[in-house]
Short mmCIF file of C-alpha atoms and ligand atoms in Angstrom, two decimals:
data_model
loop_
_atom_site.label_atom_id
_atom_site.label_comp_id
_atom_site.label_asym_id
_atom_site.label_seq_id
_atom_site.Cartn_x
_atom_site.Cartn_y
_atom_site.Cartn_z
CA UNK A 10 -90.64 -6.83 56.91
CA UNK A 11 -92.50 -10.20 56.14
CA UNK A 12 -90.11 -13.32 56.01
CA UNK A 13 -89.31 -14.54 52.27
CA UNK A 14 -91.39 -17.08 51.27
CA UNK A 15 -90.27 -20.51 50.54
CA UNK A 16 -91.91 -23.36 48.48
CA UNK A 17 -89.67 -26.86 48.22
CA UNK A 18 -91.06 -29.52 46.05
CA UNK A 19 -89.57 -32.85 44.29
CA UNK A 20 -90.51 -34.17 40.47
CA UNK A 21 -88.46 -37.25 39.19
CA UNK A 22 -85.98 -36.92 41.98
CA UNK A 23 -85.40 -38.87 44.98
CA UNK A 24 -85.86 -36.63 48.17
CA UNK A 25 -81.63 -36.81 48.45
CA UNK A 26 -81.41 -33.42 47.87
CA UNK A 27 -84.75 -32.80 50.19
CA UNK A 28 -82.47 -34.51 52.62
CA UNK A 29 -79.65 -32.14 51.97
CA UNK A 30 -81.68 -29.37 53.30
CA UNK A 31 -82.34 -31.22 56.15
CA UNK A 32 -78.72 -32.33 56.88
CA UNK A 33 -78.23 -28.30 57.25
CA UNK A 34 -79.08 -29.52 61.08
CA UNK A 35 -79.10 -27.24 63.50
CA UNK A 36 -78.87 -24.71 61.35
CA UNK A 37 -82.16 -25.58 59.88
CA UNK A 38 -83.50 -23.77 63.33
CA UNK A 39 -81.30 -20.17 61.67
CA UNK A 40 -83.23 -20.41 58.63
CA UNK A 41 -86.86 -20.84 60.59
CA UNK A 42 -85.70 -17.46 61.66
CA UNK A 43 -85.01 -16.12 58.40
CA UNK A 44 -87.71 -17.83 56.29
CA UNK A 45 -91.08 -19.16 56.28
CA UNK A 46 -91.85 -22.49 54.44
CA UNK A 47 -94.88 -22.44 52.26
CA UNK A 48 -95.44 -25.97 49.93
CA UNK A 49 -92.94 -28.10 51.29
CA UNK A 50 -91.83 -31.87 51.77
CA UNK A 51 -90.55 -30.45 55.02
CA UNK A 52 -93.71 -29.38 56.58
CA UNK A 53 -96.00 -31.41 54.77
CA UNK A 54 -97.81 -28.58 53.20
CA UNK A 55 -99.32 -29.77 49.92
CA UNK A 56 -100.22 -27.09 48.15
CA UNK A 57 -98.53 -23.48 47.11
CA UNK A 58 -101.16 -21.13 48.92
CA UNK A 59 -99.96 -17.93 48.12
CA UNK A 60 -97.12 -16.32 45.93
CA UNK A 61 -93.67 -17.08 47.09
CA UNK A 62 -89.93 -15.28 46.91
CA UNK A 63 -88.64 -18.65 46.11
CA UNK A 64 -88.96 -21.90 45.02
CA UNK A 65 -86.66 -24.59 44.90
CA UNK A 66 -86.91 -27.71 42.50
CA UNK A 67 -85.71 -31.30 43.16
CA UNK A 68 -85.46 -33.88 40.76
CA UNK A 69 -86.16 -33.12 36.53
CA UNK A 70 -89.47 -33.65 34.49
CA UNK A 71 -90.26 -37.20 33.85
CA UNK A 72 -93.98 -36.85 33.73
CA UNK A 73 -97.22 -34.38 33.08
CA UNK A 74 -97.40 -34.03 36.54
CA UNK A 75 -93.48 -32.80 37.00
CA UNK A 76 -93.94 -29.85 34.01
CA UNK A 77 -97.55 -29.24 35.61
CA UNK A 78 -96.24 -27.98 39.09
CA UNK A 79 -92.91 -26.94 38.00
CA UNK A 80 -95.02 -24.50 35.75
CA UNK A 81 -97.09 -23.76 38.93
CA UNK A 82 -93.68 -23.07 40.88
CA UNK A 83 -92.33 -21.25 37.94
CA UNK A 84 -95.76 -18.81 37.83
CA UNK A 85 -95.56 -18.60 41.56
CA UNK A 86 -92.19 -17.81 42.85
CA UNK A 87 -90.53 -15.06 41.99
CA UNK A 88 -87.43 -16.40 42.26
CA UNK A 89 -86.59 -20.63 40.82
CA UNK A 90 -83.45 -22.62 41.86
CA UNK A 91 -83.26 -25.87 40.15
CA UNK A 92 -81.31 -28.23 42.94
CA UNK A 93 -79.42 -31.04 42.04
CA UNK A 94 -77.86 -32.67 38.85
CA UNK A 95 -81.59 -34.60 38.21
CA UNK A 96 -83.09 -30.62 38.45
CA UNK A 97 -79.99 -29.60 36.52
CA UNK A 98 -79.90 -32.55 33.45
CA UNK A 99 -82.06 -35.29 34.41
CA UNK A 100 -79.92 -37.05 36.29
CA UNK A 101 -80.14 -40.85 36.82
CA UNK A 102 -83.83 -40.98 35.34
CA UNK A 103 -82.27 -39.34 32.39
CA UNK A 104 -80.56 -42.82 31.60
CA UNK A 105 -83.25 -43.92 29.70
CA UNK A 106 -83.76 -40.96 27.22
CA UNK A 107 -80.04 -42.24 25.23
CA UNK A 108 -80.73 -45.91 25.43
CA UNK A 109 -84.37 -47.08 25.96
CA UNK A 110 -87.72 -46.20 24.65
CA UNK A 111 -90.93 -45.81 27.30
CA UNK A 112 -92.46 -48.79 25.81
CA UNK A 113 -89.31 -50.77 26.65
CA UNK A 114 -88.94 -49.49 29.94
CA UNK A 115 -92.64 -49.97 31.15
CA UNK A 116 -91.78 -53.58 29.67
CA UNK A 117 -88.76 -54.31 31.67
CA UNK A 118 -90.13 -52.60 34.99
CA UNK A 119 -93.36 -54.86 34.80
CA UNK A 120 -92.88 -57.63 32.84
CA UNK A 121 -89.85 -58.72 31.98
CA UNK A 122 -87.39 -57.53 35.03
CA UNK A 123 -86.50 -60.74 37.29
CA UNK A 124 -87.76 -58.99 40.59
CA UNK A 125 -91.48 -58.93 39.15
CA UNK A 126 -93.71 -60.59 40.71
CA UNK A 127 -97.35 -61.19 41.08
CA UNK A 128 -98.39 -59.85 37.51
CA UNK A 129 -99.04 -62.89 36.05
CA UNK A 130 -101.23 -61.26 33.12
CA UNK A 131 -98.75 -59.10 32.28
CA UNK A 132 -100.29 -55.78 32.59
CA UNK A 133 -98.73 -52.33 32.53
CA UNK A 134 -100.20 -49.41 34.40
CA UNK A 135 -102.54 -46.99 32.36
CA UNK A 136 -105.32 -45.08 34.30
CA UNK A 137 -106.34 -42.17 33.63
CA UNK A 138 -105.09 -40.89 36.78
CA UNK A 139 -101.53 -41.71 36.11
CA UNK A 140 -99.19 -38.76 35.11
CA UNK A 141 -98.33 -39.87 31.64
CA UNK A 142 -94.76 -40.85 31.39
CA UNK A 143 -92.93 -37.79 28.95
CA UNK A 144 -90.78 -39.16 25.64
CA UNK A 145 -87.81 -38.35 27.47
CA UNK A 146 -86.54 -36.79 30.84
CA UNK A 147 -85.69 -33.17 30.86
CA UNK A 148 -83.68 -30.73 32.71
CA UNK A 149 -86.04 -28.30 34.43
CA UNK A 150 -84.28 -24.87 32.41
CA UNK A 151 -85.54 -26.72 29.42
CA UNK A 152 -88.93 -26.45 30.19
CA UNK A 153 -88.92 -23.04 32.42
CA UNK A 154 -86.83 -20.64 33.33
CA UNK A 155 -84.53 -21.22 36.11
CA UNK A 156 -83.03 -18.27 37.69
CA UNK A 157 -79.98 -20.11 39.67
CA UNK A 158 -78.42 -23.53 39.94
CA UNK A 159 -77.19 -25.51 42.89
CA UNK A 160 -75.23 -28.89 41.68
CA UNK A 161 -74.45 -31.78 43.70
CA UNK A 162 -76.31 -35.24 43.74
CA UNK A 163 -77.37 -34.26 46.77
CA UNK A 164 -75.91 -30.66 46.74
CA UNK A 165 -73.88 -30.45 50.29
CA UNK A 166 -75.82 -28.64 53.14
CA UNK A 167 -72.97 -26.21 52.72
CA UNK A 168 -73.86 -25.04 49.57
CA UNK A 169 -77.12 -24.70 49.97
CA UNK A 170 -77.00 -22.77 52.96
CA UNK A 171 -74.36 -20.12 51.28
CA UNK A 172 -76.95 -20.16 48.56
CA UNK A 173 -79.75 -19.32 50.33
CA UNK A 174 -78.42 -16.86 52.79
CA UNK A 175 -76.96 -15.04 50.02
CA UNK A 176 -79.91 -15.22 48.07
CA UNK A 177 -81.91 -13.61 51.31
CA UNK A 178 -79.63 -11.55 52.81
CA UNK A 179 -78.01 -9.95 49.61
CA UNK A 180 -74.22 -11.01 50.25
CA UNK A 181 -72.30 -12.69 47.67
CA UNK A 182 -72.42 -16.62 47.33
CA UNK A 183 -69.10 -17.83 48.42
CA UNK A 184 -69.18 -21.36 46.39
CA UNK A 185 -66.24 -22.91 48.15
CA UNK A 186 -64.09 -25.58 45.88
CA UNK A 187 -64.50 -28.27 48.49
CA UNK A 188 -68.20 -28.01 48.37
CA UNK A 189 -69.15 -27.51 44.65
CA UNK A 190 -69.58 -30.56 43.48
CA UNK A 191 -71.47 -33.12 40.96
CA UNK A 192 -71.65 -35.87 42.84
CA UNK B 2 -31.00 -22.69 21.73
CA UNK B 3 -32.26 -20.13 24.32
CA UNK B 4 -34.92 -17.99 23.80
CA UNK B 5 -36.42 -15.40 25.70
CA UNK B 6 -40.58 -15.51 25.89
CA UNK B 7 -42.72 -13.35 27.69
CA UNK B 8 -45.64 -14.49 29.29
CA UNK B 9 -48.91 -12.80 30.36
CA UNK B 10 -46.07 -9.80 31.05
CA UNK B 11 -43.77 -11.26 32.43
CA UNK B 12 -39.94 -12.52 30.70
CA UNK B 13 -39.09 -16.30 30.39
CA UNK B 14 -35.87 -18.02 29.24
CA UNK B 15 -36.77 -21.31 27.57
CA UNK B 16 -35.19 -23.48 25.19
CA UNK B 17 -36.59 -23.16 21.39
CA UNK B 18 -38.64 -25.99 20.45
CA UNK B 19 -40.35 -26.06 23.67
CA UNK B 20 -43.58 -25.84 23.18
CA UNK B 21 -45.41 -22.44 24.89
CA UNK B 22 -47.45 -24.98 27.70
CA UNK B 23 -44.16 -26.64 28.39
CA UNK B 24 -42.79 -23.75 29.44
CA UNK B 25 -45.70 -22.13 31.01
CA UNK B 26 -46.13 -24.86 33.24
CA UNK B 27 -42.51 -25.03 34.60
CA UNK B 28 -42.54 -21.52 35.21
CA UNK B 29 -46.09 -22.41 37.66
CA UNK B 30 -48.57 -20.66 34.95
CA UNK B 31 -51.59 -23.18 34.34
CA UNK B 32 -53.37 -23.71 31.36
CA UNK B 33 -56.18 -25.76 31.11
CA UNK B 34 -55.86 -28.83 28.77
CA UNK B 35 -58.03 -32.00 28.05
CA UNK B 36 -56.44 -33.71 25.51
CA UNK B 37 -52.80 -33.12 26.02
CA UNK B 38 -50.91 -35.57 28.59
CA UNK B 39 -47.50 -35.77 29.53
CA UNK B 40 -45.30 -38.06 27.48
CA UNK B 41 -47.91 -38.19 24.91
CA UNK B 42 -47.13 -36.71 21.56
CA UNK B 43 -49.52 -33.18 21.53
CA UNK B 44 -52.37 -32.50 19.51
CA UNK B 45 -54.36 -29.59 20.09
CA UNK B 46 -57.88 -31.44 19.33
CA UNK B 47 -59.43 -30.07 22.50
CA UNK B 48 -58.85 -26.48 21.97
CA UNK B 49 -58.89 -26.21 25.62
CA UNK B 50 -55.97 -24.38 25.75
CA UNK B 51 -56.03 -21.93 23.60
CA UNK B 52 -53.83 -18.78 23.97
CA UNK B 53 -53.19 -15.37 22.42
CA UNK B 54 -49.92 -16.52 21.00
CA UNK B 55 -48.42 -13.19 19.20
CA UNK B 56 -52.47 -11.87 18.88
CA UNK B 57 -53.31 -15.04 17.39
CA UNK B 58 -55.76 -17.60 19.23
CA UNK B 59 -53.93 -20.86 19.01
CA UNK B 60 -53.07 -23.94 20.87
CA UNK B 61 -50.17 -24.01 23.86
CA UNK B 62 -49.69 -27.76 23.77
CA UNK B 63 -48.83 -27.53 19.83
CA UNK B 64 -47.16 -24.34 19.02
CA UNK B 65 -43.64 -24.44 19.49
CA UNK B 66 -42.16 -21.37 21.40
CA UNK B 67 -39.83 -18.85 19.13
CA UNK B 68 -38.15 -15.86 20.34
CA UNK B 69 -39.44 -13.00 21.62
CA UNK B 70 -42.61 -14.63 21.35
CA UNK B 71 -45.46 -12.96 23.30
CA UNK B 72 -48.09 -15.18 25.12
CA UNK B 73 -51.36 -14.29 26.81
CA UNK B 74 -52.84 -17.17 28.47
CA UNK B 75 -55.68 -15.79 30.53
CA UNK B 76 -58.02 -13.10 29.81
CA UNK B 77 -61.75 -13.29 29.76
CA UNK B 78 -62.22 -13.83 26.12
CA UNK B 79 -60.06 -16.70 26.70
CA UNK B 80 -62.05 -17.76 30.06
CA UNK B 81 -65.23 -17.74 27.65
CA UNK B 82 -63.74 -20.04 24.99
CA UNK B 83 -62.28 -22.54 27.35
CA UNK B 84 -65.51 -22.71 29.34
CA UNK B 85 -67.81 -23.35 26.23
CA UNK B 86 -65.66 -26.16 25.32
CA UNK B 87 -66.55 -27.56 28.64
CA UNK B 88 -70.21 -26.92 28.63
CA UNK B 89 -70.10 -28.65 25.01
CA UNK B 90 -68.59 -31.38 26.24
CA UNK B 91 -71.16 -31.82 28.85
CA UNK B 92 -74.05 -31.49 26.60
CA UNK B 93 -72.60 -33.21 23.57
CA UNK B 94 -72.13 -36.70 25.39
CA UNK B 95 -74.08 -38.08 28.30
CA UNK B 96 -72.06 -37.46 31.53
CA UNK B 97 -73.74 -38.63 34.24
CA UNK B 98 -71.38 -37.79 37.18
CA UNK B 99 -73.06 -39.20 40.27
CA UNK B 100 -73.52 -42.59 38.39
CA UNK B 101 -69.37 -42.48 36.84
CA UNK B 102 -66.29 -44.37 38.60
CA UNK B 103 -64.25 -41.81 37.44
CA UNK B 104 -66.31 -38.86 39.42
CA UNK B 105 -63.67 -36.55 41.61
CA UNK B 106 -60.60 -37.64 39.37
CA UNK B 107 -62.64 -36.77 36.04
CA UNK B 108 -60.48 -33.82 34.23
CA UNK B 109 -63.79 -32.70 32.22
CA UNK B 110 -65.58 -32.77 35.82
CA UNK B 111 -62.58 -31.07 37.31
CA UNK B 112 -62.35 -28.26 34.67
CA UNK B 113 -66.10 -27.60 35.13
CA UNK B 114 -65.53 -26.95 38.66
CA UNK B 115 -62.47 -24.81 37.95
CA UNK B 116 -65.07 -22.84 35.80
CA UNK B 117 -67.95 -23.62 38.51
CA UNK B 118 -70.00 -24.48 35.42
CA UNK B 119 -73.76 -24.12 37.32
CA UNK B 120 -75.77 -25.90 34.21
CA UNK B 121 -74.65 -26.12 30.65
CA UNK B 122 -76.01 -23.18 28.34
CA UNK B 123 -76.77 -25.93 25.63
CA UNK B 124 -79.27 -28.12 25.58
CA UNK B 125 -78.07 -31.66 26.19
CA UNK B 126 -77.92 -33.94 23.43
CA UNK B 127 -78.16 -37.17 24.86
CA UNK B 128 -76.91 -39.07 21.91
CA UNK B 129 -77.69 -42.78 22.08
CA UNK B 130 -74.04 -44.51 22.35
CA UNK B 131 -72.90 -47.79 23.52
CA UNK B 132 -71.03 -49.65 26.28
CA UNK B 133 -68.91 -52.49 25.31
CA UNK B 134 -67.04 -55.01 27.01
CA UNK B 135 -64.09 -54.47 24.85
CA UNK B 136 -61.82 -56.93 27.04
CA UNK B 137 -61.61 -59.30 29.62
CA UNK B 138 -60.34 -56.39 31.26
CA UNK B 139 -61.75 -53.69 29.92
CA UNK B 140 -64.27 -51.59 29.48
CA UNK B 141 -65.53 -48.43 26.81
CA UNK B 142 -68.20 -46.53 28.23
CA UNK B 143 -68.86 -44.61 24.76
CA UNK B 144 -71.13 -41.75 26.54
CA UNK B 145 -68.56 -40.19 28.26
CA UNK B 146 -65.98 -40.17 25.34
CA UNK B 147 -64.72 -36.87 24.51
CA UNK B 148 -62.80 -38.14 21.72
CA UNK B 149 -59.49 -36.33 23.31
CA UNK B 150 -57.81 -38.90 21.37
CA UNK B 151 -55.19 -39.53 24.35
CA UNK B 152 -55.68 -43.46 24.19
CA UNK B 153 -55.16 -43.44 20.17
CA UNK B 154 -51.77 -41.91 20.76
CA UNK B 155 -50.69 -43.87 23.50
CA UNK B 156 -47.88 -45.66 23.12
CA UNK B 157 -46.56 -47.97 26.06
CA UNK B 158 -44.16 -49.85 23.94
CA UNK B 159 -42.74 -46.71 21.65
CA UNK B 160 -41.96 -49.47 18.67
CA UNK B 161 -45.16 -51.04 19.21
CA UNK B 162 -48.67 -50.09 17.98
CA UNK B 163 -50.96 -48.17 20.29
CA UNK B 164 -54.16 -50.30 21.52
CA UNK B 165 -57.07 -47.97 20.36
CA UNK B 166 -57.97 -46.39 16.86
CA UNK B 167 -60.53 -44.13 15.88
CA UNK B 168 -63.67 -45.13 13.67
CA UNK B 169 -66.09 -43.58 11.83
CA UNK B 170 -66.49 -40.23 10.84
CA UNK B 171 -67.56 -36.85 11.75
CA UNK B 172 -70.23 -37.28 15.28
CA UNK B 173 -70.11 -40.72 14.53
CA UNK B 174 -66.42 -40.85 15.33
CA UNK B 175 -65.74 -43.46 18.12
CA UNK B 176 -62.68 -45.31 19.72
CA UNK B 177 -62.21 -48.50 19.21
CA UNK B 178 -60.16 -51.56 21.00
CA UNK B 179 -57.52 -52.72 18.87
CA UNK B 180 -59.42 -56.88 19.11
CA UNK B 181 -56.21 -58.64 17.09
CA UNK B 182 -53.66 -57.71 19.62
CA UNK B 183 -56.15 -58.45 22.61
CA UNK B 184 -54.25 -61.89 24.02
CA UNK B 185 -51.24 -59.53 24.52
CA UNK B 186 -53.71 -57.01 26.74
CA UNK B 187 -53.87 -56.94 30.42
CA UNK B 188 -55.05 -55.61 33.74
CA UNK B 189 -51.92 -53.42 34.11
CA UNK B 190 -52.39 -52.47 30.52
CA UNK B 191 -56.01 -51.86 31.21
CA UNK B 192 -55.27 -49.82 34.40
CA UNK B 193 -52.79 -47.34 32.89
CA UNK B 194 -55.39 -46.62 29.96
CA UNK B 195 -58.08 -46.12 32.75
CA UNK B 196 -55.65 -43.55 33.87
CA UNK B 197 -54.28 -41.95 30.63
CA UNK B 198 -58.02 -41.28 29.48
CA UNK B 199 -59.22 -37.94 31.08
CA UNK B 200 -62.97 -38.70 31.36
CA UNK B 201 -64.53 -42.22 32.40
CA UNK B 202 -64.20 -43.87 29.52
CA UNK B 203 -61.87 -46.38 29.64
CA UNK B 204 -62.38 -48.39 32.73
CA UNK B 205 -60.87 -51.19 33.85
CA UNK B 206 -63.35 -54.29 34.70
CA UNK B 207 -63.74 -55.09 38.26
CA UNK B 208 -62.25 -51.91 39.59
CA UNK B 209 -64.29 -48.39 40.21
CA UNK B 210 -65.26 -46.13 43.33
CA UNK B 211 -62.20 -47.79 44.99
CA UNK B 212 -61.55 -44.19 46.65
CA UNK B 213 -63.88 -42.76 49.10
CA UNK B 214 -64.97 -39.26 48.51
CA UNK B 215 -62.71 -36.72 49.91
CA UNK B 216 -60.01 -38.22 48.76
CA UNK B 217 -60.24 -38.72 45.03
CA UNK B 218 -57.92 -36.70 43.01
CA UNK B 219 -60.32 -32.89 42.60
CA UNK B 220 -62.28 -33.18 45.89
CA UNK B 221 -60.09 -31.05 47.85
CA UNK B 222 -58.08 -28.64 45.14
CA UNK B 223 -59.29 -27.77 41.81
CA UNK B 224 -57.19 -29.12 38.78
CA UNK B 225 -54.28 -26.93 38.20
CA UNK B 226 -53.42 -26.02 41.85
CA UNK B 227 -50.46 -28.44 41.61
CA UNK B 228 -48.65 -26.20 38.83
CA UNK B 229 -50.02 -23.49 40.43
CA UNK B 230 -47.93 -23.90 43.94
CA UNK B 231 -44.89 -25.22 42.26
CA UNK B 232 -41.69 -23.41 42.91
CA UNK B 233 -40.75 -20.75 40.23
CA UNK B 234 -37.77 -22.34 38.37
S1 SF4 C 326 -61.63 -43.05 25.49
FE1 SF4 C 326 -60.85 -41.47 26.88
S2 SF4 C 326 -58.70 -41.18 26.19
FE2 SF4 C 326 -59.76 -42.23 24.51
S3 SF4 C 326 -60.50 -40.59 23.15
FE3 SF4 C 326 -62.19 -41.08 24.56
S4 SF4 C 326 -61.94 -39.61 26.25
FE4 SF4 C 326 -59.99 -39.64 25.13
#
């Protein structure tokens, strides 16, 4: 039998819980053995090249580029975990949806903030070729489906390896106390 | 007088006028509760722990024990109810738990790891609300205000007024610092509010993420465990 596929990617997140995975340590070697990694962070592989058994999503949707590939992830892995409270409901970026509009955020991040420097004209990113920003931050379920959760900002190691081995091997997920957390 | 009360099966004796939490919890039975706190005149505006009391759904903290009364305090209908409150909760205000002093010693946090709530199966509101400096000493983080009203009855001088009221109506309903009485206010004052309200609301200026994860007050057990273990009386 092939080894499940697995694609790893981040959208308005900040790699913490990428670094969870990693901080599985030597352990990380168990799961080469049990997996292969398709798009990942990890390997450096940019772009989903064939279907994959599962996907896991970092960070929520901030941006036209975060609903674009978490729709790509969504059509291409059979299986979607959203990792990590930004994943699960936005998360830090998700500040600004109760208390700030974009315009006033743009404005304070380029303008008006006191660690700006060097845009003395006062301008505010708008190429084309930016993602444009979203009205709000959203929780990846809201804009796909998401077939499991793993909370934590990062999730531990632990949980995410009980997750996944369960998830590959079939057993039940054990989701100690001591490790379920939201922080 | 004593009664005799049966619980999930099983015969009490309790005095009447106890209510049926009181003695569920001295006989090492947890229910979950938000709003209700010890020494603090009961409710039931949480709903959290809501019982089959004599096949009715009502609240433990409130409803007095009687005779022969017949309590059911766990069962999954209950289970349901008590864990959509929580996932309400969650969605209705804007708890953002890695960002929160009160994270790991949060009883709304705690509860939803009781219930290892995954993601809330609401959407999440993310009502715009407010965080004031109320006091030298004090601070009301409105998003994470459950309105559990525990401040509002809190009484640390039992002749005295309390040091929070409610305002507004309906979702607009918010606490508010009692500002006449504020040169009487203090950091102990502040402190034991900080500790009487359930969520991270109330916080006390200058102090926050003082204890170092692990040791904070649901890292280790979930909430509960401590009436859980107690000895049978
Ligand atoms: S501030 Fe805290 S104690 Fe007061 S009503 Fe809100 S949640 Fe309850």
């Amino acid at each position: 039998m092939n080894k499940p596929l697995i694609a790893t990617t981040s959208l308005a997140g900040c790699f913490g819980c990428h670094m969870s995975i990693m901080d599985l340590d030597d352990r990380i070697l168990q799961l080469i053995e049990l997996i292969e990694f398709n798009k990942s962070p990890i390997n450096d592989i940019k772009t989903l090249s064939k279907e994959c058994d599962i996907g896991i999503i970092e960070g929520g949707c901030a941006n036209s580029d975060n609903i674009r590939l978490l729709k790509e992830f969504r059509k291409n892995c059979r299986v979607l975990i959203a990792v990590g409270e930004c994943a699960i409901m936005g998360g830090l970026p998700a500040m600004r949806n109760n208390s700030a509009s974009i315009s006033e955020c743009l404005q304070e991040a380029y303008i008006d903030c006191v660690s700006v420097q060097a845009n003395d004209e006062g301008l505010i990113p708008n190429d084309e070729e930016l993602p444009m920003l979203l009205d709000q931050v959203y929780p990846c379920h809201e804009i796909v489906k998401i077939d499991y959760f793993i909370p934590g900002c990062a999730p531990r190691a632990d949980l995410i390896w009980d997750v996944l081995t369960a998830l590959i091997s079939g057993k039940k997920m054990e989701l100690s106390y001591e490790c379920f957390k939201f922080d | 007088m004593s009664i005799l009360i049966t619980i999930n099966g099983r015969e009490y004796g309790a005095e009447s006028g106890q209510s049926v939490l009181e003695i569920a919890t001295d006989n090492g039975i947890y229910i979950p509760t938000l709003c209700n706190y010890e020494g603090i005149k009961p409710q039931g505006c949480c709903r959290v722990c809501t019982c089959l009391i004599n096949g009715r759904k009502m609240t433990a903290c409130t409803t007095p024990a009687t005779d022969k009364m017949v309590v059911e305090t766990n069962n999954q209908d209950l289970e349901w109810i008590r864990s959509t409150i929580i996932e309400l909760l969650f969605v209705e205000g804007n708890h953002f738990c890695p960002a929160c002093e009160k994270s790991g010693s949060c009883e709304l946090q705690a509860l939803a790891y009781r219930y290892r709530m995954m993601a809330p199966q609401f959407p999440y509101s993310f009502s715009a609300r407010d965080v004031e400096p109320a006091h030298g000493t004090l601070l009301i983080d409105h998003n994470r205000c459950i309105l559990c009203k525990r401040c509002v009855r809190w009484r640390p001088e039992p002749e005295a007024p309390g040091w929070f009221v409610f305002v507004n109506r309906g979702h607009e309903t918010r606490i508010k610092f009692v500002h006449e009485r504020a040169a009487d206010f203090n950091k102990s004052l502040a402190q034991a509010a900080m500790n009487i309200c359930p969520v991270g609301a109330i916080i006390r200026r200058g102090k926050g993420y003082d204890v170092p994860i692990g040791r904070r007050k649901y890292d280790k057990l979930p909430i509960g465990s401590d009436i859980e273990t107690k000895e049978r009386s």
